[in-house]
PDB file of C-alpha atoms in Angstrom:
ATOM      1  CA  GLY A  14       6.500   1.512  15.322  1.00 56.00           C
ATOM      2  CA  GLU A  15       8.244  -0.987  13.136  1.00 67.00           C
ATOM      3  CA  ASN A  16       9.789   0.515  10.010  1.00 88.00           C
ATOM      4  CA  VAL A  17      10.508  -0.378   6.439  1.00 96.00           C
ATOM      5  CA  GLU A  18      13.384   1.600   4.960  1.00 96.00           C
ATOM      6  CA  GLN A  19      13.661   1.847   1.176  1.00 97.00           C
ATOM      7  CA  HIS A  20      16.539   3.066  -0.988  1.00 97.00           C
ATOM      8  CA  PRO A  21      17.126   4.867  -3.219  1.00 97.00           C
ATOM      9  CA  SER A  22      14.286   7.385  -3.278  1.00 96.00           C
ATOM     10  CA  THR A  23      14.947   8.135  -6.954  1.00 97.00           C
ATOM     11  CA  LEU A  24      16.633   6.044  -9.619  1.00 98.00           C
ATOM     12  CA  SER A  25      17.338   6.899 -13.237  1.00 98.00           C
ATOM     13  CA  VAL A  26      18.549   4.245 -15.679  1.00 98.00           C
ATOM     14  CA  GLN A  27      18.887   3.909 -19.406  1.00 98.00           C
ATOM     15  CA  GLU A  28      16.637   1.573 -21.287  1.00 98.00           C
ATOM     16  CA  GLY A  29      18.058  -1.931 -21.241  1.00 98.00           C
ATOM     17  CA  ASP A  30      19.992  -1.448 -18.006  1.00 98.00           C
ATOM     18  CA  SER A  31      19.120  -3.130 -14.719  1.00 98.00           C
ATOM     19  CA  ALA A  32      17.543  -1.432 -11.711  1.00 98.00           C
ATOM     20  CA  VAL A  33      17.861  -2.514  -8.100  1.00 98.00           C
ATOM     21  CA  ILE A  34      15.808  -1.231  -5.168  1.00 98.00           C
ATOM     22  CA  LYS A  35      16.620  -2.253  -1.622  1.00 98.00           C
ATOM     23  CA  CYS A  36      14.548  -2.421   1.552  1.00 98.00           C
ATOM     24  CA  THR A  37      15.214  -3.265   5.174  1.00 97.00           C
ATOM     25  CA  TYR A  38      12.654  -4.053   7.839  1.00 96.00           C
ATOM     26  CA  SER A  39      12.730  -4.173  11.598  1.00 94.00           C
ATOM     27  CA  ASP A  40       9.824  -6.459  12.578  1.00 91.00           C
ATOM     28  CA  SER A  41      11.397  -9.902  12.959  1.00 91.00           C
ATOM     29  CA  ALA A  42       7.920 -11.482  12.802  1.00 91.00           C
ATOM     30  CA  SER A  43       7.264 -10.173   9.266  1.00 92.00           C
ATOM     31  CA  ASN A  44       6.743 -13.111   6.923  1.00 91.00           C
ATOM     32  CA  TYR A  45       5.436 -11.659   3.651  1.00 93.00           C
ATOM     33  CA  PHE A  46       7.187  -9.075   1.475  1.00 96.00           C
ATOM     34  CA  PRO A  47       5.347  -7.669  -1.551  1.00 96.00           C
ATOM     35  CA  TRP A  48       6.431  -5.087  -4.091  1.00 98.00           C
ATOM     36  CA  TYR A  49       3.940  -2.664  -5.586  1.00 98.00           C
ATOM     37  CA  LYS A  50       4.178  -0.486  -8.674  1.00 98.00           C
ATOM     38  CA  GLN A  51       2.244   2.765  -8.818  1.00 97.00           C
ATOM     39  CA  GLU A  52       1.841   4.801 -11.973  1.00 96.00           C
ATOM     40  CA  LEU A  53       0.932   8.470 -11.738  1.00 94.00           C
ATOM     41  CA  GLY A  54      -2.637   8.936 -10.526  1.00 93.00           C
ATOM     42  CA  LYS A  55      -3.260   5.191 -10.228  1.00 96.00           C
ATOM     43  CA  ARG A  56      -3.609   2.720  -7.390  1.00 97.00           C
ATOM     44  CA  PRO A  57      -0.604   0.660  -6.229  1.00 97.00           C
ATOM     45  CA  GLN A  58      -0.570  -2.734  -7.911  1.00 96.00           C
ATOM     46  CA  LEU A  59       1.293  -5.868  -6.852  1.00 96.00           C
ATOM     47  CA  ILE A  60       4.105  -6.899  -9.194  1.00 97.00           C
ATOM     48  CA  ILE A  61       5.858  -9.615  -7.206  1.00 97.00           C
ATOM     49  CA  ASP A  62       5.965 -10.945  -3.657  1.00 95.00           C
ATOM     50  CA  ILE A  63       8.021 -13.326  -1.561  1.00 95.00           C
ATOM     51  CA  ARG A  64       7.434 -15.239   1.645  1.00 92.00           C
ATOM     52  CA  SER A  65       9.867 -15.719   4.483  1.00 87.00           C
ATOM     53  CA  ASN A  66      10.551 -19.369   3.655  1.00 87.00           C
ATOM     54  CA  VAL A  67      11.895 -18.483   0.189  1.00 85.00           C
ATOM     55  CA  GLY A  68      15.150 -16.748  -0.669  1.00 92.00           C
ATOM     56  CA  GLU A  69      14.485 -15.711  -4.234  1.00 95.00           C
ATOM     57  CA  LYS A  70      11.616 -15.489  -6.699  1.00 95.00           C
ATOM     58  CA  LYS A  71      11.616 -14.522 -10.353  1.00 97.00           C
ATOM     59  CA  ASP A  72       8.905 -13.538 -12.796  1.00 95.00           C
ATOM     60  CA  GLN A  73      10.196 -12.736 -16.279  1.00 96.00           C
ATOM     61  CA  ARG A  74      12.232  -9.518 -15.983  1.00 97.00           C
ATOM     62  CA  ILE A  75      11.625  -8.946 -12.281  1.00 98.00           C
ATOM     63  CA  ALA A  76      13.052 -10.813  -9.317  1.00 98.00           C
ATOM     64  CA  VAL A  77      13.017 -10.393  -5.567  1.00 98.00           C
ATOM     65  CA  THR A  78      15.581 -11.652  -3.076  1.00 97.00           C
ATOM     66  CA  LEU A  79      15.138 -11.965   0.677  1.00 97.00           C
ATOM     67  CA  ASN A  80      17.733 -12.260   3.423  1.00 96.00           C
ATOM     68  CA  LYS A  81      15.786 -12.908   6.626  1.00 94.00           C
ATOM     69  CA  THR A  82      18.872 -12.974   8.803  1.00 94.00           C
ATOM     70  CA  ALA A  83      19.878  -9.499   7.717  1.00 95.00           C
ATOM     71  CA  LYS A  84      16.239  -8.362   7.393  1.00 95.00           C
ATOM     72  CA  HIS A  85      16.569  -7.001   3.916  1.00 95.00           C
ATOM     73  CA  PHE A  86      14.987  -7.692   0.562  1.00 97.00           C
ATOM     74  CA  SER A  87      15.564  -6.320  -2.907  1.00 98.00           C
ATOM     75  CA  LEU A  88      13.768  -5.854  -6.209  1.00 98.00           C
ATOM     76  CA  HIS A  89      15.708  -6.438  -9.415  1.00 98.00           C
ATOM     77  CA  ILE A  90      14.403  -5.336 -12.805  1.00 98.00           C
ATOM     78  CA  THR A  91      16.437  -6.424 -15.813  1.00 98.00           C
ATOM     79  CA  GLU A  92      16.301  -5.105 -19.380  1.00 98.00           C
ATOM     80  CA  THR A  93      14.371  -2.053 -18.251  1.00 98.00           C
ATOM     81  CA  GLN A  94      11.852  -0.447 -20.575  1.00 97.00           C
ATOM     82  CA  PRO A  95      10.304   3.063 -20.529  1.00 96.00           C
ATOM     83  CA  GLU A  96       7.024   1.558 -19.334  1.00 97.00           C
ATOM     84  CA  ASP A  97       8.815   0.428 -16.162  1.00 98.00           C
ATOM     85  CA  SER A  98       8.942   4.107 -15.142  1.00 98.00           C
ATOM     86  CA  ALA A  99       6.811   4.443 -12.011  1.00 98.00           C
ATOM     87  CA  VAL A 100       7.041   4.582  -8.228  1.00 97.00           C
ATOM     88  CA  TYR A 101       7.853   1.263  -6.575  1.00 98.00           C
ATOM     89  CA  PHE A 102       7.009   0.422  -2.970  1.00 98.00           C
ATOM     90  CA  CYS A 103       8.275  -2.409  -0.834  1.00 98.00           C
ATOM     91  CA  ALA A 104       6.240  -3.616   2.127  1.00 97.00           C
ATOM     92  CA  ALA A 105       6.338  -6.074   5.000  1.00 95.00           C
ATOM     93  CA  THR A 106       3.618  -7.548   7.157  1.00 93.00           C
ATOM     94  CA  ILE A 107       3.007  -5.964  10.539  1.00 89.00           C
ATOM     95  CA  SER A 108       2.784  -8.548  13.300  1.00 84.00           C
ATOM     96  CA  ASN A 109      -0.377  -8.587  15.421  1.00 81.00           C
ATOM     97  CA  SER A 110      -2.314  -6.322  13.061  1.00 82.00           C
ATOM     98  CA  GLY A 111      -4.454  -8.648  11.013  1.00 75.00           C
ATOM     99  CA  TYR A 112      -2.579  -8.860   7.732  1.00 83.00           C
ATOM    100  CA  ALA A 113      -1.733  -5.168   7.444  1.00 92.00           C
ATOM    101  CA  LEU A 114       1.341  -4.074   5.507  1.00 94.00           C
ATOM    102  CA  ASN A 115       3.976  -1.523   6.453  1.00 95.00           C
ATOM    103  CA  PHE A 116       5.263   0.303   3.364  1.00 96.00           C
ATOM    104  CA  GLY A 117       8.557   1.888   2.466  1.00 96.00           C
ATOM    105  CA  LYS A 118       8.514   5.488   1.248  1.00 96.00           C
ATOM    106  CA  GLY A 119       8.887   4.545  -2.371  1.00 96.00           C
ATOM    107  CA  THR A 120      11.421   4.714  -5.202  1.00 97.00           C
ATOM    108  CA  SER A 121      10.698   6.823  -8.259  1.00 97.00           C
ATOM    109  CA  LEU A 122      12.200   4.939 -11.214  1.00 98.00           C
ATOM    110  CA  LEU A 123      12.785   6.722 -14.504  1.00 98.00           C
ATOM    111  CA  VAL A 124      13.829   4.698 -17.537  1.00 98.00           C
ATOM    112  CA  THR A 125      15.125   6.902 -20.327  1.00 96.00           C
ATOM    113  CA  PRO A 126      15.138   5.693 -23.951  1.00 92.00           C
TER     114      PRO A 126
ATOM    115  CA  ASN B  26     -16.273  -7.358 -10.443  1.00 58.00           C
ATOM    116  CA  ALA B  27     -14.731  -4.139  -9.116  1.00 68.00           C
ATOM    117  CA  GLY B  28     -12.857  -5.628  -6.110  1.00 92.00           C
ATOM    118  CA  VAL B  29     -12.652  -2.510  -3.934  1.00 96.00           C
ATOM    119  CA  THR B  30     -14.814   0.536  -4.598  1.00 96.00           C
ATOM    120  CA  GLN B  31     -14.204   3.896  -2.965  1.00 97.00           C
ATOM    121  CA  THR B  32     -16.340   7.024  -2.972  1.00 97.00           C
ATOM    122  CA  PRO B  33     -15.942   9.886  -3.513  1.00 97.00           C
ATOM    123  CA  LYS B  34     -12.945  10.036  -5.878  1.00 97.00           C
ATOM    124  CA  PHE B  35     -12.373  13.733  -5.219  1.00 97.00           C
ATOM    125  CA  GLN B  36     -13.465  16.056  -2.428  1.00 97.00           C
ATOM    126  CA  VAL B  37     -12.618  19.576  -1.329  1.00 97.00           C
ATOM    127  CA  LEU B  38     -13.391  20.555   2.255  1.00 97.00           C
ATOM    128  CA  LYS B  39     -12.963  23.636   4.367  1.00 97.00           C
ATOM    129  CA  THR B  40     -11.146  23.384   7.687  1.00 98.00           C
ATOM    130  CA  GLY B  41     -13.538  22.117  10.339  1.00 97.00           C
ATOM    131  CA  GLN B  42     -15.966  20.407   7.991  1.00 97.00           C
ATOM    132  CA  SER B  43     -16.697  16.725   8.349  1.00 97.00           C
ATOM    133  CA  MET B  44     -16.991  13.992   5.769  1.00 97.00           C
ATOM    134  CA  THR B  45     -17.047  10.238   5.370  1.00 98.00           C
ATOM    135  CA  LEU B  46     -15.097   8.198   2.834  1.00 98.00           C
ATOM    136  CA  GLN B  47     -16.892   5.029   1.840  1.00 98.00           C
ATOM    137  CA  CYS B  48     -15.309   1.723   0.890  1.00 97.00           C
ATOM    138  CA  ALA B  49     -16.893  -1.526  -0.216  1.00 97.00           C
ATOM    139  CA  GLN B  50     -15.262  -4.821  -1.229  1.00 95.00           C
ATOM    140  CA  ASP B  51     -16.856  -7.682  -3.101  1.00 92.00           C
ATOM    141  CA  MET B  52     -14.103 -10.248  -2.546  1.00 88.00           C
ATOM    142  CA  ASN B  53     -15.798 -11.639   0.591  1.00 88.00           C
ATOM    143  CA  HIS B  54     -12.717 -11.357   2.797  1.00 88.00           C
ATOM    144  CA  ASN B  55     -12.697 -10.473   6.463  1.00 91.00           C
ATOM    145  CA  SER B  56     -10.089  -7.735   6.694  1.00 93.00           C
ATOM    146  CA  MET B  57     -10.146  -4.194   5.353  1.00 95.00           C
ATOM    147  CA  TYR B  58      -7.694  -1.314   5.649  1.00 97.00           C
ATOM    148  CA  TRP B  59      -7.481   2.446   5.245  1.00 98.00           C
ATOM    149  CA  TYR B  60      -4.182   4.041   4.170  1.00 98.00           C
ATOM    150  CA  ARG B  61      -3.211   7.585   3.390  1.00 98.00           C
ATOM    151  CA  GLN B  62      -0.558   8.526   0.837  1.00 97.00           C
ATOM    152  CA  ASP B  63       1.415  11.745   0.955  1.00 95.00           C
ATOM    153  CA  PRO B  64       4.304  12.753  -1.331  1.00 88.00           C
ATOM    154  CA  GLY B  65       7.540  11.151  -0.194  1.00 84.00           C
ATOM    155  CA  MET B  66       5.843   9.321   2.679  1.00 85.00           C
ATOM    156  CA  GLY B  67       4.657   6.102   1.103  1.00 90.00           C
ATOM    157  CA  LEU B  68       1.415   4.586   2.331  1.00 96.00           C
ATOM    158  CA  ARG B  69       0.674   4.862   6.017  1.00 96.00           C
ATOM    159  CA  LEU B  70      -1.927   2.754   7.799  1.00 96.00           C
ATOM    160  CA  ILE B  71      -4.700   4.756   9.453  1.00 97.00           C
ATOM    161  CA  TYR B  72      -7.056   2.061  10.720  1.00 97.00           C
ATOM    162  CA  TYR B  73      -7.799  -1.538   9.946  1.00 96.00           C
ATOM    163  CA  SER B  74     -10.554  -4.030  10.589  1.00 95.00           C
ATOM    164  CA  ALA B  75      -9.522  -7.666  10.890  1.00 92.00           C
ATOM    165  CA  SER B  76     -13.118  -8.856  10.811  1.00 91.00           C
ATOM    166  CA  GLU B  77     -16.668  -7.583  10.938  1.00 92.00           C
ATOM    167  CA  GLY B  78     -17.257  -5.881  14.275  1.00 90.00           C
ATOM    168  CA  THR B  79     -13.609  -5.109  15.052  1.00 93.00           C
ATOM    169  CA  THR B  80     -11.464  -2.070  14.298  1.00 96.00           C
ATOM    170  CA  ASP B  81      -7.939  -1.150  15.354  1.00 95.00           C
ATOM    171  CA  LYS B  82      -5.632   1.824  15.086  1.00 95.00           C
ATOM    172  CA  GLY B  83      -2.756   1.868  12.686  1.00 94.00           C
ATOM    173  CA  GLU B  84       0.238   4.185  12.487  1.00 93.00           C
ATOM    174  CA  VAL B  85      -1.605   7.504  11.998  1.00 96.00           C
ATOM    175  CA  PRO B  86      -5.132   7.300  13.495  1.00 97.00           C
ATOM    176  CA  ASN B  87      -5.409  10.772  15.027  1.00 97.00           C
ATOM    177  CA  GLY B  88      -8.242  12.849  13.569  1.00 97.00           C
ATOM    178  CA  TYR B  89     -10.055   9.854  12.078  1.00 98.00           C
ATOM    179  CA  ASN B  90     -12.777   7.432  13.053  1.00 97.00           C
ATOM    180  CA  VAL B  91     -13.883   4.275  11.298  1.00 98.00           C
ATOM    181  CA  SER B  92     -16.932   2.067  11.127  1.00 97.00           C
ATOM    182  CA  ARG B  93     -17.083  -1.516   9.890  1.00 96.00           C
ATOM    183  CA  LEU B  94     -20.686  -1.443   8.834  1.00 88.00           C
ATOM    184  CA  ASN B  95     -20.803  -5.067   7.666  1.00 94.00           C
ATOM    185  CA  LYS B  96     -18.453  -7.511   5.995  1.00 94.00           C
ATOM    186  CA  ARG B  97     -18.452  -5.522   2.745  1.00 95.00           C
ATOM    187  CA  GLU B  98     -18.194  -1.940   3.967  1.00 96.00           C
ATOM    188  CA  PHE B  99     -15.574   0.005   5.945  1.00 97.00           C
ATOM    189  CA  SER B 100     -15.936   3.770   6.221  1.00 98.00           C
ATOM    190  CA  LEU B 101     -13.449   6.445   7.294  1.00 98.00           C
ATOM    191  CA  ARG B 102     -14.734   9.625   8.902  1.00 98.00           C
ATOM    192  CA  LEU B 103     -13.041  12.969   9.396  1.00 97.00           C
ATOM    193  CA  GLU B 104     -14.987  14.755  12.144  1.00 94.00           C
ATOM    194  CA  SER B 105     -13.248  18.121  11.847  1.00 97.00           C
ATOM    195  CA  ALA B 106     -11.007  18.261   8.794  1.00 97.00           C
ATOM    196  CA  ALA B 107      -7.602  19.945   9.004  1.00 97.00           C
ATOM    197  CA  PRO B 108      -5.220  20.973   6.188  1.00 97.00           C
ATOM    198  CA  SER B 109      -2.809  18.246   7.400  1.00 97.00           C
ATOM    199  CA  GLN B 110      -5.400  15.694   6.290  1.00 98.00           C
ATOM    200  CA  THR B 111      -5.026  16.727   2.666  1.00 98.00           C
ATOM    201  CA  SER B 112      -3.981  13.442   1.119  1.00 98.00           C
ATOM    202  CA  VAL B 113      -4.931  10.577  -1.132  1.00 98.00           C
ATOM    203  CA  TYR B 114      -6.788   7.894   0.785  1.00 98.00           C
ATOM    204  CA  PHE B 115      -6.751   4.255  -0.249  1.00 98.00           C
ATOM    205  CA  CYS B 116      -8.961   1.474   1.005  1.00 98.00           C
ATOM    206  CA  ALA B 117      -7.658  -2.078   0.643  1.00 96.00           C
ATOM    207  CA  SER B 118      -8.717  -5.661   1.173  1.00 94.00           C
ATOM    208  CA  PRO B 119      -7.023  -9.002   0.560  1.00 91.00           C
ATOM    209  CA  ARG B 120      -7.329 -10.222  -3.017  1.00 84.00           C
ATOM    210  CA  ARG B 121      -6.773 -13.938  -2.502  1.00 83.00           C
ATOM    211  CA  GLY B 122      -7.593 -14.412   1.161  1.00 76.00           C
ATOM    212  CA  GLU B 123      -6.098 -13.111   4.379  1.00 74.00           C
ATOM    213  CA  SER B 124      -3.227 -15.561   4.650  1.00 75.00           C
ATOM    214  CA  ALA B 125      -2.139 -15.009   1.031  1.00 76.00           C
ATOM    215  CA  GLY B 126      -0.971 -11.537   1.977  1.00 80.00           C
ATOM    216  CA  GLU B 127      -1.636  -9.479  -1.148  1.00 89.00           C
ATOM    217  CA  LEU B 128      -3.688  -6.345  -0.556  1.00 93.00           C
ATOM    218  CA  PHE B 129      -5.826  -5.045  -3.404  1.00 94.00           C
ATOM    219  CA  PHE B 130      -6.355  -1.297  -3.382  1.00 96.00           C
ATOM    220  CA  GLY B 131      -9.276   0.831  -4.417  1.00 97.00           C
ATOM    221  CA  GLU B 132      -8.729   3.640  -6.916  1.00 97.00           C
ATOM    222  CA  GLY B 133      -8.198   6.191  -4.162  1.00 97.00           C
ATOM    223  CA  SER B 134      -9.980   9.273  -2.866  1.00 98.00           C
ATOM    224  CA  ARG B 135      -8.183  12.572  -3.286  1.00 97.00           C
ATOM    225  CA  LEU B 136      -9.066  14.926  -0.442  1.00 98.00           C
ATOM    226  CA  THR B 137      -8.094  18.583  -0.213  1.00 97.00           C
ATOM    227  CA  VAL B 138      -8.710  20.543   2.977  1.00 97.00           C
ATOM    228  CA  LEU B 139      -8.502  24.310   2.599  1.00 97.00           C
TER     229      LEU B 139
END
């Protein structure tokens, strides 16, 4: 099936530094790209999303960029804080499957004080 | 307003036993989804239902069956559980409407098959 590749699988940064997580997708019909944050034992929760007609979107300390030609999108977290520590998942819509999402395997982010 | 409610939250089964995971959404949207989450594997789509009366296979449907009982409810059944089905199962439904894209997840059901 169509894949979403996510890198890195683990990321450790110091508080205040920036963190970048990158994803690539293969389904050229994908048109919606959300990012989810999952804390230990909790459900995944949406933190930011972007549609295929937009190249960049920002919400306070987090931003997402999309390059449709290259089929990759990235999550940028600036001024990281310990509470940003969690697993982050990128996703892309699966064509011809209702509005189902195909997820990357996740990035475990650790922000050390 | 719970959004998506899953039951049970925890379950331990023996190999070969059957069980049904229940999911209900109160957001009045058409589509519902079942995912499983395993360490290092992300979330993988098991089955989905684009509307009441329809169901379709996702990436990993083997060993599962589903029923879209009505617009609110979408159940996942394991007929003969296997240790490979030990996982956390999440039900999801759109939060803002199908075309908006965002999926809202239930709290998850942690299943262990011995």
